[in-house]
Coordinates of C-alpha atoms in Angstrom, one line a residue:
Chain A
M298 CA -12.1 30.8 0.8
R299 CA -10.5 33.4 -1.5
L300 CA -9.7 35.6 1.4
R301 CA -8.1 32.8 3.4
W302 CA -6.0 31.8 0.5
S303 CA -4.6 35.3 0.0
F304 CA -4.0 35.4 3.8
R305 CA -1.9 32.3 3.6
R306 CA 0.0 33.6 0.6
L307 CA 0.6 36.9 2.5
A308 CA 2.0 35.0 5.5
W309 CA 4.4 33.1 3.3
M310 CA 5.5 36.3 1.6
L311 CA 6.1 37.9 5.0
A312 CA 8.1 34.9 6.1
L313 CA 10.2 35.1 3.0
L314 CA 10.8 38.7 3.5
A315 CA 11.7 38.1 7.1
G316 CA 14.1 35.4 5.9
L317 CA 15.7 37.8 3.4
L318 CA 16.2 40.6 5.9
A319 CA 17.3 38.4 8.9
P320 CA 21.0 38.7 8.3
L321 CA 20.8 42.5 8.3
A322 CA 18.8 42.4 11.5
V323 CA 20.8 39.9 13.3
G324 CA 24.1 41.5 14.1
N325 CA 25.5 38.8 16.3
P326 CA 27.2 36.2 14.2
Y327 CA 26.4 33.5 16.8
Y328 CA 22.6 34.1 16.3
L329 CA 23.1 34.0 12.5
Q330 CA 24.7 30.7 12.9
V331 CA 21.9 29.4 15.1
L332 CA 19.4 30.6 12.5
T333 CA 21.3 29.1 9.6
L334 CA 21.5 25.7 11.4
G335 CA 17.8 26.0 12.2
L336 CA 17.0 26.3 8.5
I337 CA 19.4 23.4 7.7
W338 CA 17.5 21.2 10.2
A339 CA 14.2 22.4 8.7
I340 CA 15.3 21.0 5.3
G341 CA 16.0 17.7 6.9
V342 CA 12.7 17.7 8.7
Y343 CA 10.9 18.4 5.4
G344 CA 12.2 15.0 4.4
L345 CA 10.8 13.3 7.5
N346 CA 7.5 15.2 6.9
I347 CA 7.1 13.4 3.5
V348 CA 7.7 9.9 4.8
L349 CA 6.0 10.3 8.2
G350 CA 3.6 13.3 7.8
F351 CA 2.4 12.4 4.3
T352 CA 2.7 8.7 4.1
G353 CA 2.4 7.7 7.8
Q354 CA 5.7 5.6 8.0
L355 CA 7.9 6.3 11.0
S356 CA 11.5 6.2 9.7
L357 CA 14.0 6.3 12.5
G358 CA 17.1 6.2 10.3
H359 CA 16.7 9.8 9.1
A360 CA 19.9 11.1 10.7
G361 CA 21.9 8.3 9.0
F362 CA 21.0 9.7 5.7
F363 CA 21.7 13.2 6.9
G364 CA 25.1 11.8 7.8
I365 CA 25.7 10.2 4.4
G366 CA 25.0 13.5 2.7
A367 CA 27.3 15.4 5.1
Y368 CA 30.2 12.9 4.9
T369 CA 29.9 12.6 1.1
V370 CA 30.5 16.3 0.8
G371 CA 33.1 16.4 3.6
L372 CA 35.1 13.5 2.1
L373 CA 34.8 14.5 -1.6
T374 CA 35.8 18.1 -1.0
L375 CA 38.5 17.4 1.5
R376 CA 40.1 14.2 0.3
V377 CA 39.4 14.3 -3.5
G378 CA 39.4 18.1 -3.8
L379 CA 36.1 18.2 -5.8
S380 CA 34.1 21.4 -5.9
F381 CA 31.3 21.8 -3.3
W382 CA 28.7 21.7 -6.0
V383 CA 29.9 18.5 -7.6
A384 CA 30.0 17.0 -4.2
L385 CA 26.5 18.2 -3.4
L386 CA 25.3 16.5 -6.5
A387 CA 27.2 13.3 -5.5
A388 CA 25.6 13.6 -2.1
V389 CA 22.1 13.7 -3.7
V390 CA 22.7 10.8 -6.0
L391 CA 24.3 8.7 -3.2
T392 CA 21.5 9.3 -0.6
M393 CA 19.1 8.5 -3.4
I394 CA 20.7 5.2 -4.1
A395 CA 21.1 4.5 -0.4
G396 CA 17.5 5.5 0.2
W397 CA 16.2 3.4 -2.7
L398 CA 18.2 0.3 -1.5
V399 CA 17.2 0.7 2.2
G400 CA 13.6 1.5 1.2
W401 CA 13.4 -1.5 -1.0
I402 CA 14.5 -3.7 1.9
C403 CA 12.7 -1.9 4.8
L404 CA 9.5 -1.3 3.1
R405 CA 8.9 -5.1 2.9
T406 CA 8.0 -4.7 6.6
R407 CA 5.1 -2.6 7.9
G408 CA 4.2 -0.4 10.9
H409 CA 6.3 -1.2 14.0
A410 CA 8.8 -3.5 12.2
F411 CA 9.5 -0.7 9.7
A412 CA 10.3 1.8 12.5
I413 CA 12.6 -0.7 14.2
F414 CA 14.2 -1.7 11.0
T415 CA 15.0 1.9 10.0
M416 CA 16.3 2.5 13.4
A417 CA 18.7 -0.4 13.0
V418 CA 19.8 1.0 9.6
G419 CA 20.4 4.4 11.3
V420 CA 22.5 2.7 14.0
I421 CA 24.5 0.8 11.4
I422 CA 25.3 3.9 9.5
N423 CA 26.2 5.7 12.7
L424 CA 28.4 2.9 13.9
L425 CA 30.1 2.6 10.5
I426 CA 30.9 6.3 10.3
D427 CA 32.1 6.2 14.0
K428 CA 34.3 3.1 13.7
W429 CA 35.7 3.4 10.1
D430 CA 38.6 5.4 11.1
S431 CA 40.6 5.2 7.9
L432 CA 37.8 6.6 5.9
T433 CA 35.9 9.0 8.2
N434 CA 38.5 9.8 10.9
G435 CA 36.2 8.2 13.4
Q436 CA 35.5 10.1 16.6
V437 CA 37.9 12.9 15.6
G438 CA 35.6 13.7 12.6
L439 CA 36.5 15.9 9.6
V440 CA 37.7 19.4 10.0
N441 CA 38.5 22.3 7.5
I442 CA 35.9 21.3 5.0
P443 CA 36.1 24.0 2.4
A444 CA 33.2 26.5 2.1
P445 CA 31.1 26.2 -1.1
N446 CA 33.0 27.5 -4.2
A447 CA 32.1 30.8 -5.6
I448 CA 29.6 30.9 -8.6
G449 CA 30.8 33.6 -10.8
P450 CA 30.9 36.8 -8.8
V451 CA 29.0 35.3 -5.8
S452 CA 31.4 33.9 -3.2
F453 CA 30.3 32.0 -0.1
D454 CA 33.1 32.9 2.2
S455 CA 31.0 35.1 4.5
A456 CA 28.4 33.6 6.9
Q457 CA 25.8 35.9 5.4
A458 CA 26.3 34.5 1.9
R459 CA 26.1 30.9 3.2
Y460 CA 23.0 31.9 5.0
Y461 CA 21.3 32.9 1.8
L462 CA 22.5 29.7 0.1
V463 CA 20.8 27.7 2.8
L464 CA 17.7 29.9 2.5
V465 CA 17.5 29.1 -1.2
F466 CA 17.5 25.4 -0.6
L467 CA 14.9 25.9 2.2
V468 CA 12.5 27.7 -0.2
L469 CA 13.0 24.9 -2.7
A470 CA 12.3 22.3 0.0
A471 CA 9.1 24.2 1.1
Y472 CA 8.0 24.6 -2.4
A473 CA 8.6 21.0 -3.3
T474 CA 6.6 19.9 -0.3
W475 CA 3.8 22.1 -1.3
A476 CA 3.9 20.9 -4.9
I477 CA 4.0 17.3 -3.7
L478 CA 1.0 17.9 -1.3
R479 CA -1.1 19.2 -4.1
S480 CA -0.1 16.6 -6.8
P481 CA -1.8 13.3 -7.4
I482 CA 1.3 11.7 -5.7
G483 CA 0.7 13.7 -2.5
R484 CA -3.0 12.5 -2.5
A485 CA -1.8 8.9 -3.1
M486 CA 0.5 9.3 -0.1
H487 CA -2.3 10.7 2.0
A488 CA -4.5 7.7 1.0
V489 CA -1.7 5.3 2.0
R490 CA -1.3 7.0 5.4
Q491 CA -5.0 6.5 6.1
S492 CA -5.2 2.9 5.1
E493 CA -2.9 0.8 2.9
E494 CA -5.7 -1.7 2.2
L495 CA -8.1 0.9 1.0
A496 CA -5.5 2.7 -1.0
A497 CA -4.6 -0.6 -2.8
A498 CA -8.3 -1.3 -3.3
I499 CA -8.8 2.0 -5.3
G500 CA -5.7 1.2 -7.4
I501 CA -3.0 3.2 -5.8
P502 CA 0.4 1.5 -6.2
V503 CA 1.0 1.3 -2.4
M504 CA 4.6 0.0 -2.5
R505 CA 5.7 2.4 -5.2
T506 CA 4.2 5.3 -3.4
K507 CA 5.8 4.4 -0.1
R508 CA 9.2 3.9 -1.8
L509 CA 9.0 7.2 -3.6
A510 CA 8.2 8.9 -0.3
F511 CA 11.1 7.2 1.5
V512 CA 13.6 8.1 -1.3
L513 CA 12.4 11.7 -1.4
S514 CA 12.8 11.9 2.4
T515 CA 16.3 10.6 2.3
V516 CA 17.2 13.0 -0.5
F517 CA 16.0 16.0 1.6
A518 CA 18.1 14.6 4.5
G519 CA 21.1 14.2 2.2
V520 CA 20.9 17.8 0.9
A521 CA 20.5 19.1 4.5
G522 CA 23.6 17.0 5.5
A523 CA 25.5 18.4 2.5
L524 CA 24.7 22.0 3.5
F525 CA 25.6 21.3 7.0
A526 CA 29.1 20.1 6.0
G527 CA 29.6 23.1 3.7
Y528 CA 28.3 25.6 6.2
L529 CA 30.0 24.6 9.4
G530 CA 33.2 23.2 7.9
Y531 CA 33.5 20.3 10.4
L532 CA 31.7 17.1 11.1
G533 CA 31.6 14.5 13.7
P534 CA 30.0 11.0 13.8
D535 CA 27.5 12.3 16.5
V536 CA 25.5 14.1 13.8
T537 CA 24.4 10.8 12.4
G538 CA 23.2 9.4 15.8
V539 CA 19.7 8.3 16.7
D540 CA 19.4 11.3 19.0
I541 CA 19.5 13.6 16.0
T542 CA 16.6 11.6 14.4
F543 CA 14.7 12.1 17.6
D544 CA 15.4 15.8 17.6
M545 CA 14.1 16.1 14.1
L546 CA 11.0 14.1 15.1
L547 CA 10.5 16.7 17.9
Y548 CA 10.7 19.6 15.4
L549 CA 8.2 17.9 13.1
L550 CA 5.7 17.1 15.9
V551 CA 5.9 20.6 17.3
G552 CA 5.5 22.3 13.9
G553 CA 2.9 19.9 12.5
M554 CA 3.1 16.6 10.7
G555 CA 1.8 16.7 7.1
T556 CA 1.8 20.5 6.7
V557 CA 4.0 22.7 4.6
A558 CA 4.8 25.2 7.4
G559 CA 5.3 22.6 10.1
P560 CA 9.0 21.6 9.6
L561 CA 10.0 25.2 9.4
V562 CA 8.0 26.4 12.4
G563 CA 9.0 23.4 14.5
A564 CA 12.8 23.7 13.7
L565 CA 12.9 27.4 14.3
L566 CA 10.8 27.4 17.4
V567 CA 12.4 24.5 19.1
G568 CA 15.8 25.9 18.1
A569 CA 14.9 29.2 19.7
L570 CA 13.6 27.6 22.8
T571 CA 16.9 25.6 23.0
Q572 CA 18.8 28.8 23.0
V573 CA 16.6 30.3 25.7
L574 CA 17.1 27.2 27.8
Q575 CA 20.8 27.0 27.1
A576 CA 21.8 27.1 30.8
F577 CA 19.5 24.2 31.2
Q578 CA 20.9 22.4 28.1
Q579 CA 21.7 19.1 29.7
Y580 CA 18.1 18.8 31.0
Q581 CA 16.1 20.4 28.3
M582 CA 14.6 17.0 27.5
L583 CA 12.9 17.2 30.9
I584 CA 10.6 19.7 29.1
F585 CA 10.7 18.5 25.5
G586 CA 10.0 14.9 26.3
P587 CA 6.7 15.6 28.0
V588 CA 6.0 18.2 25.3
L589 CA 6.2 15.4 22.8
V590 CA 3.8 13.2 24.8
I591 CA 1.3 16.0 25.2
L592 CA 1.4 17.1 21.6
I593 CA 0.9 13.6 20.2
R594 CA -2.0 13.1 22.6
F595 CA -3.9 16.4 22.2
F596 CA -2.4 18.2 19.2
P597 CA -1.2 15.5 16.8
G598 CA -1.4 18.3 14.0
G599 CA 1.2 20.4 15.8
L600 CA 1.2 24.2 15.8
A601 CA 0.7 24.4 12.0
G602 CA -2.2 22.0 12.3
I603 CA -4.1 24.3 14.8
P604 CA -5.6 26.7 12.2
A605 CA -6.8 23.7 10.1
G606 CA -8.3 22.2 13.2
I607 CA -10.2 25.4 14.1
R608 CA -11.4 25.8 10.6
R609 CA -12.7 22.3 10.4
R610 CA -14.3 22.6 13.7
R611 CA -16.1 25.7 12.5
E612 CA -17.2 23.9 9.3
R613 CA -18.1 20.6 10.8
G614 CA -19.2 21.2 14.3
P615 CA -17.2 20.2 17.5
N616 CA -14.7 17.5 18.0
P617 CA -13.7 16.4 14.5
P618 CA -10.7 14.0 14.3
P619 CA -7.5 16.0 14.1
L620 CA -5.7 16.0 10.8
A621 CA -3.0 13.4 11.6
A622 CA -5.2 11.3 13.9
E623 CA -7.5 9.7 11.5
P624 CA -8.0 6.1 12.7
I625 CA -7.0 3.3 10.5
P626 CA -10.3 1.4 10.1
A627 CA -8.8 -2.1 9.8
A628 CA -7.1 -2.1 13.2
R629 CA -9.7 -0.6 15.5
E630 CA -11.4 -2.4 18.4
E631 CA -12.4 -1.7 22.0
V632 CA -15.7 0.0 22.8
Chain B
M59 CA 39.9 -23.1 23.6
T60 CA 40.1 -21.2 26.9
L61 CA 39.4 -18.0 25.0
L62 CA 36.3 -19.6 23.4
M63 CA 35.1 -20.9 26.8
Q64 CA 35.6 -17.5 28.3
E65 CA 33.7 -15.8 25.5
V66 CA 30.8 -18.3 25.8
L67 CA 30.6 -17.5 29.5
G68 CA 30.6 -13.8 28.7
G69 CA 27.9 -14.4 26.1
L70 CA 25.8 -16.3 28.5
V71 CA 26.0 -13.5 31.1
L72 CA 25.1 -10.9 28.5
G73 CA 22.4 -13.2 27.0
S74 CA 20.7 -13.5 30.4
I75 CA 20.4 -9.7 30.6
Y76 CA 19.4 -9.3 26.9
S77 CA 16.7 -12.0 27.4
L78 CA 15.3 -10.5 30.5
V79 CA 15.0 -7.1 28.9
A80 CA 13.7 -8.5 25.6
M81 CA 11.0 -10.6 27.5
G82 CA 9.6 -7.4 29.0
L83 CA 9.6 -5.7 25.7
T84 CA 8.0 -8.5 23.8
L85 CA 5.4 -9.0 26.6
V86 CA 4.2 -5.4 26.2
Y87 CA 4.3 -5.7 22.5
G88 CA 2.3 -8.9 22.6
V89 CA -0.4 -7.4 24.9
M90 CA -0.6 -3.8 23.7
E91 CA 1.1 -3.8 20.3
I92 CA 3.3 -1.0 21.4
P93 CA 7.1 -1.0 20.6
N94 CA 8.1 0.8 23.9
F95 CA 11.2 2.8 23.0
A96 CA 11.4 3.9 26.7
H97 CA 12.0 0.2 27.9
G98 CA 15.7 0.6 27.9
H99 CA 15.4 3.7 30.0
L100 CA 13.2 1.9 32.5
Y101 CA 16.2 -0.5 32.7
M102 CA 18.5 2.4 33.3
L103 CA 16.2 3.8 36.0
G104 CA 16.1 0.4 37.7
A105 CA 19.9 0.4 37.9
Y106 CA 20.0 3.9 39.4
I107 CA 17.3 3.1 42.0
T108 CA 19.0 -0.1 43.0
W109 CA 22.3 1.8 43.3
F110 CA 20.7 4.5 45.3
L111 CA 19.1 2.1 47.7
L112 CA 22.4 0.2 48.1
V113 CA 24.7 3.2 48.6
S114 CA 22.5 5.8 50.2
A115 CA 19.8 3.8 52.0
H116 CA 22.1 0.9 53.0
F117 CA 19.8 -1.8 51.7
G118 CA 21.3 -5.3 51.1
Y119 CA 21.8 -6.4 47.4
W120 CA 18.7 -8.5 47.1
P121 CA 16.3 -6.3 49.1
A122 CA 17.5 -3.3 46.9
T123 CA 17.0 -5.4 43.7
L124 CA 13.5 -6.3 44.8
A125 CA 12.6 -2.8 46.0
A126 CA 13.8 -1.3 42.8
A127 CA 11.7 -3.8 40.8
V128 CA 8.6 -2.8 42.8
V129 CA 9.2 0.9 42.2
L130 CA 9.8 0.3 38.5
S131 CA 6.6 -1.8 38.2
G132 CA 4.7 1.2 39.7
I133 CA 6.4 3.6 37.2
G134 CA 5.6 1.2 34.3
A135 CA 2.0 1.0 35.3
L136 CA 1.8 4.8 35.7
L137 CA 3.2 5.2 32.1
E138 CA 0.6 2.8 30.8
W139 CA -2.2 4.7 32.5
V140 CA -1.1 8.2 31.7
V141 CA 0.7 7.9 28.4
F142 CA -0.3 4.9 26.5
R143 CA -3.9 4.1 27.4
P144 CA -5.2 7.4 25.9
L145 CA -3.4 6.6 22.6
R146 CA -5.0 3.1 22.3
N147 CA -7.2 4.0 19.3
A148 CA -4.8 6.5 17.7
P149 CA -2.7 5.5 14.7
Q150 CA 0.2 3.2 15.6
V151 CA 2.8 5.9 15.0
H152 CA 1.5 8.1 17.8
A153 CA 2.2 5.5 20.7
M154 CA 5.7 5.0 19.2
I155 CA 6.3 8.8 19.3
A156 CA 4.9 9.1 22.8
S157 CA 7.3 6.4 23.9
V158 CA 10.2 8.3 22.3
G159 CA 9.1 11.3 24.4
V160 CA 9.1 9.3 27.6
M161 CA 12.6 8.0 26.7
L162 CA 14.0 11.5 26.2
F163 CA 12.4 12.6 29.5
L164 CA 13.8 9.6 31.6
E165 CA 17.4 10.1 30.3
A166 CA 17.3 13.9 31.2
L167 CA 15.7 13.0 34.5
A168 CA 18.5 10.6 35.3
Q169 CA 21.1 13.1 34.3
W170 CA 19.4 15.8 36.4
L171 CA 19.1 13.6 39.5
W172 CA 22.4 11.7 39.4
G173 CA 24.6 13.6 37.0
P174 CA 26.3 12.4 33.8
D175 CA 29.1 10.5 35.5
F176 CA 29.6 6.8 35.5
Q177 CA 28.7 5.1 38.8
R178 CA 29.9 1.7 40.0
M179 CA 27.5 -0.5 41.9
P180 CA 28.9 -2.4 44.9
T181 CA 28.2 -6.1 45.2
P182 CA 28.4 -8.8 47.9
Y183 CA 29.6 -11.2 45.1
G184 CA 32.8 -9.6 44.2
R185 CA 35.1 -12.6 44.4
V186 CA 36.8 -14.0 41.3
L187 CA 37.0 -17.8 41.0
N188 CA 39.8 -19.5 39.1
A189 CA 39.6 -22.8 37.6
G190 CA 42.9 -23.4 35.8
P191 CA 43.2 -20.8 33.1
F192 CA 39.5 -20.1 33.3
T193 CA 38.3 -17.2 35.4
V194 CA 34.7 -16.4 36.4
S195 CA 33.4 -13.8 38.9
E196 CA 30.7 -14.8 41.4
Q197 CA 28.5 -12.0 40.1
Q198 CA 28.6 -13.6 36.6
L199 CA 27.3 -16.9 38.1
V200 CA 24.7 -14.9 40.0
V201 CA 23.4 -13.2 36.8
I202 CA 23.0 -16.5 34.9
A203 CA 21.3 -18.3 37.8
A204 CA 19.0 -15.4 38.7
A205 CA 18.0 -15.0 35.1
I206 CA 17.0 -18.6 34.9
V207 CA 15.0 -18.3 38.1
C208 CA 13.2 -15.2 36.7
M209 CA 12.4 -17.0 33.4
S210 CA 11.1 -20.0 35.2
L211 CA 8.9 -17.9 37.5
L212 CA 7.5 -16.0 34.5
Y213 CA 6.7 -19.2 32.8
L214 CA 4.9 -20.6 35.8
F215 CA 3.1 -17.3 36.2
L216 CA 1.9 -17.2 32.6
K217 CA 0.9 -20.8 32.3
H218 CA -0.4 -21.7 35.7
T219 CA -2.1 -18.7 37.3
P220 CA -5.4 -17.1 36.3
L221 CA -3.8 -13.7 36.0
G222 CA -1.0 -15.0 33.8
M223 CA -3.4 -16.9 31.6
A224 CA -5.5 -13.8 31.2
I225 CA -2.4 -11.9 30.0
E226 CA -1.8 -14.7 27.5
A227 CA -5.5 -14.5 26.4
V228 CA -5.3 -10.7 25.8
A229 CA -2.0 -11.2 23.8
Q230 CA -3.7 -13.8 21.6
N231 CA -6.9 -11.8 21.0
R232 CA -7.8 -8.7 22.7
T233 CA -11.4 -8.5 21.6
G234 CA -11.9 -12.1 22.3
A235 CA -10.5 -11.7 25.8
R236 CA -12.9 -8.8 26.3
L237 CA -15.8 -10.9 25.3
V238 CA -15.1 -13.5 27.9
G239 CA -14.9 -10.9 30.6
I240 CA -11.2 -10.2 31.0
R241 CA -10.6 -6.5 31.9
T242 CA -8.1 -5.7 29.2
H243 CA -7.2 -2.3 30.5
R244 CA -6.2 -3.8 33.9
I245 CA -4.2 -6.5 32.0
S246 CA -2.4 -3.8 30.1
L247 CA -1.5 -2.0 33.3
I248 CA -0.2 -5.2 34.9
T249 CA 1.8 -6.2 31.9
F250 CA 3.5 -2.9 31.7
G251 CA 4.3 -3.1 35.4
L252 CA 5.7 -6.6 35.0
S253 CA 7.8 -5.6 32.0
A254 CA 9.3 -2.6 33.8
A255 CA 10.1 -4.9 36.8
L256 CA 11.9 -7.4 34.5
A257 CA 13.9 -4.6 33.1
S258 CA 14.8 -3.3 36.6
I259 CA 15.9 -6.8 37.7
A260 CA 18.1 -7.2 34.7
A261 CA 19.7 -3.8 35.3
S262 CA 20.3 -4.7 39.0
L263 CA 21.9 -8.0 38.1
I264 CA 24.3 -6.6 35.4
A265 CA 25.1 -3.2 37.0
P266 CA 27.9 -4.5 39.3
I267 CA 29.7 -5.8 36.1
H268 CA 29.0 -2.9 33.8
L269 CA 28.8 0.7 34.9
I270 CA 25.7 2.9 35.5
F271 CA 25.2 6.0 33.4
P272 CA 22.1 7.9 32.1
A273 CA 22.5 6.7 28.5
M274 CA 23.1 3.0 29.4
G275 CA 19.6 2.1 28.1
T276 CA 20.0 3.3 24.6
M277 CA 22.1 0.5 23.2
V278 CA 20.3 -2.2 25.3
I279 CA 16.9 -1.2 23.9
M280 CA 18.1 -1.3 20.3
K281 CA 19.6 -4.7 21.0
A282 CA 16.4 -5.8 22.6
F283 CA 14.4 -4.6 19.5
A284 CA 16.8 -6.6 17.3
I285 CA 16.1 -9.6 19.6
I286 CA 12.4 -9.5 19.6
V287 CA 12.3 -9.0 15.8
I288 CA 14.6 -12.0 15.4
G289 CA 12.5 -14.0 17.8
G290 CA 9.2 -12.9 16.4
M291 CA 7.5 -9.9 18.0
G292 CA 5.3 -11.0 20.9
S293 CA 7.0 -14.4 21.4
I294 CA 8.6 -15.0 24.8
P295 CA 10.5 -18.2 23.9
G296 CA 11.6 -16.2 20.8
A297 CA 12.9 -13.4 23.1
I298 CA 14.8 -15.8 25.3
A299 CA 16.4 -17.7 22.4
G300 CA 17.1 -14.5 20.5
G301 CA 18.8 -12.9 23.5
Y302 CA 21.3 -15.8 24.0
I303 CA 21.8 -16.1 20.3
L304 CA 22.6 -12.4 19.9
A305 CA 24.9 -12.3 22.9
L306 CA 26.9 -15.3 21.9
A307 CA 27.2 -14.0 18.3
E308 CA 28.4 -10.6 19.7
S309 CA 31.0 -12.0 22.2
I310 CA 32.3 -14.7 20.0
G311 CA 32.3 -12.4 17.0
G312 CA 33.8 -9.6 19.0
A313 CA 36.7 -11.9 20.1
Y314 CA 37.4 -13.5 16.7
V315 CA 36.5 -10.8 14.2
S316 CA 36.8 -7.3 15.7
T317 CA 35.6 -5.7 19.0
N318 CA 35.3 -2.4 17.1
Y319 CA 32.5 -3.8 15.1
Q320 CA 30.9 -5.9 17.9
D321 CA 27.8 -3.7 18.1
V322 CA 27.4 -3.8 14.3
I323 CA 26.9 -7.5 14.4
A324 CA 23.6 -7.2 16.2
F325 CA 22.2 -4.9 13.7
A326 CA 23.6 -6.6 10.6
L327 CA 22.1 -9.8 11.8
L328 CA 18.8 -8.0 12.4
A329 CA 18.8 -6.5 8.9
L330 CA 19.7 -9.8 7.3
I331 CA 16.9 -11.6 9.2
L332 CA 14.3 -8.9 8.3
F333 CA 15.5 -9.2 4.7
L334 CA 15.1 -12.9 4.5
R335 CA 12.0 -13.3 6.8
P336 CA 10.1 -10.1 7.5
S337 CA 8.0 -11.8 10.1
G338 CA 10.9 -13.0 12.3
L339 CA 12.6 -16.4 12.8
F340 CA 10.1 -17.9 15.2
T341 CA 6.4 -17.9 14.7
K342 CA 4.2 -15.8 17.0
G343 CA 2.7 -17.2 20.2
V344 CA 3.4 -16.1 23.8

């Protein structure tokens, strides 16, 4: 056990080192941008991981909250002239409030209705941003969003500097995920995922746990959106579309729901594959669609779930239930 | 007044399509408890296959519509068998995610096979009838009439044939239906096929009025979800009523409030209803 723990720590250390050295190794600015965007998506996917992976609630409005974060930063820096950091803080507060309100309403429904309800919320946010020309510039979008302001001697004008900024937030997101997973709150979320009735029976405040998970997930999405706006410098309504939510879902599933490494692995791997398949861009879902179906059927724990699956198989004998596939006792039937 | 009448007519046409799509969605939900996110893309596929049969294989309009429905029911049954049946005992979220995968695949497939461009479907009912200031195309009347025929046939099938009654039984209580000897897997297969066929017919009917393109299913499926939540998930009368209510609200609201926010109306209505009554407006019962 001791050995495995240090192996895992070593893997994280190596990943961090690779992250720190990446801009030096990647000479091509285009690839650096692809990498940075991959990390930004990973931050957003960490949010989805908390609500779906930990708590088992499929939220399909995630890109909407990403959009709220992005447009908050875009509009406040561009129209009001606030500093990026103030705008970032505002984005966090605003997505938190939006997430709390939406969560308060949506979490009254469960299971399927929750997924449909959040999808409707995502569509409403997308349509509002798309149609509210006077505020958001509609289809044209926002351009010339200023780069994050310098902190003392550190300026964020270069792509490398902005990469490191994103990296800092990614490390924070991964650390927060790890801390939540280990905390009593993380265990409460896990219990809610397995069975809301059982969780309630042992005294876990189910509603409060779900709402907390939802708000946390929207805050992660908002931060990712804010970084997206500050990094790229332009924004369009497409970034809040349901398609983006589905992309994030794909990243999470490939990487592994409910794990700390999953969102990062998924976002980078699928991002890299997308680059490889670029000539094929219009049709890449011909591959990723079936990949999603196969993963959920055979590897619901994703890539990051494979080691845990093997370990459990070794400890418990063949064919244990995969991490994310534990059946909900109340709803089972059929022999 | 003429404007209102014209909008009501438009609403009835749109409502016919919404109802047909939502009926298929709610049927699958009732029997299998899966919200099939790919349902709108089955609708899209139905439109493309009808168009292909009309333009490239020189079928007539009705033979093409029927043939597309048959093809789609095969595809629907295949999806149930390959994708959804193995996930029967997995957590609810898994089937939903699988249906998202199917959806992404179908859209890319249509784009690959037929390209991203808009296509127009020819129709033998292209004439426009004028009654004073009031105009109506023949195709609009065909849509309304054909939808009523489909709904009546579905009603007769569910209430008066052994197979239809078996579907209702499974929707009411799967375990109970198994106990009395109904083969629930086969019923799931048939239900999925039936639902895909309904989507295909709806698409063949509306395609000559609207255009055909790979993403045409996206908005329709979201509207259909709004409808079945409004009507109570699993309820067929609810889906029909919800379809017409939503379409009328959209076209009248679009005319008098703002066409820009026409699509928002559906989702705002959905959010409001879920807020007030999380279980839907109508009570459950197929």
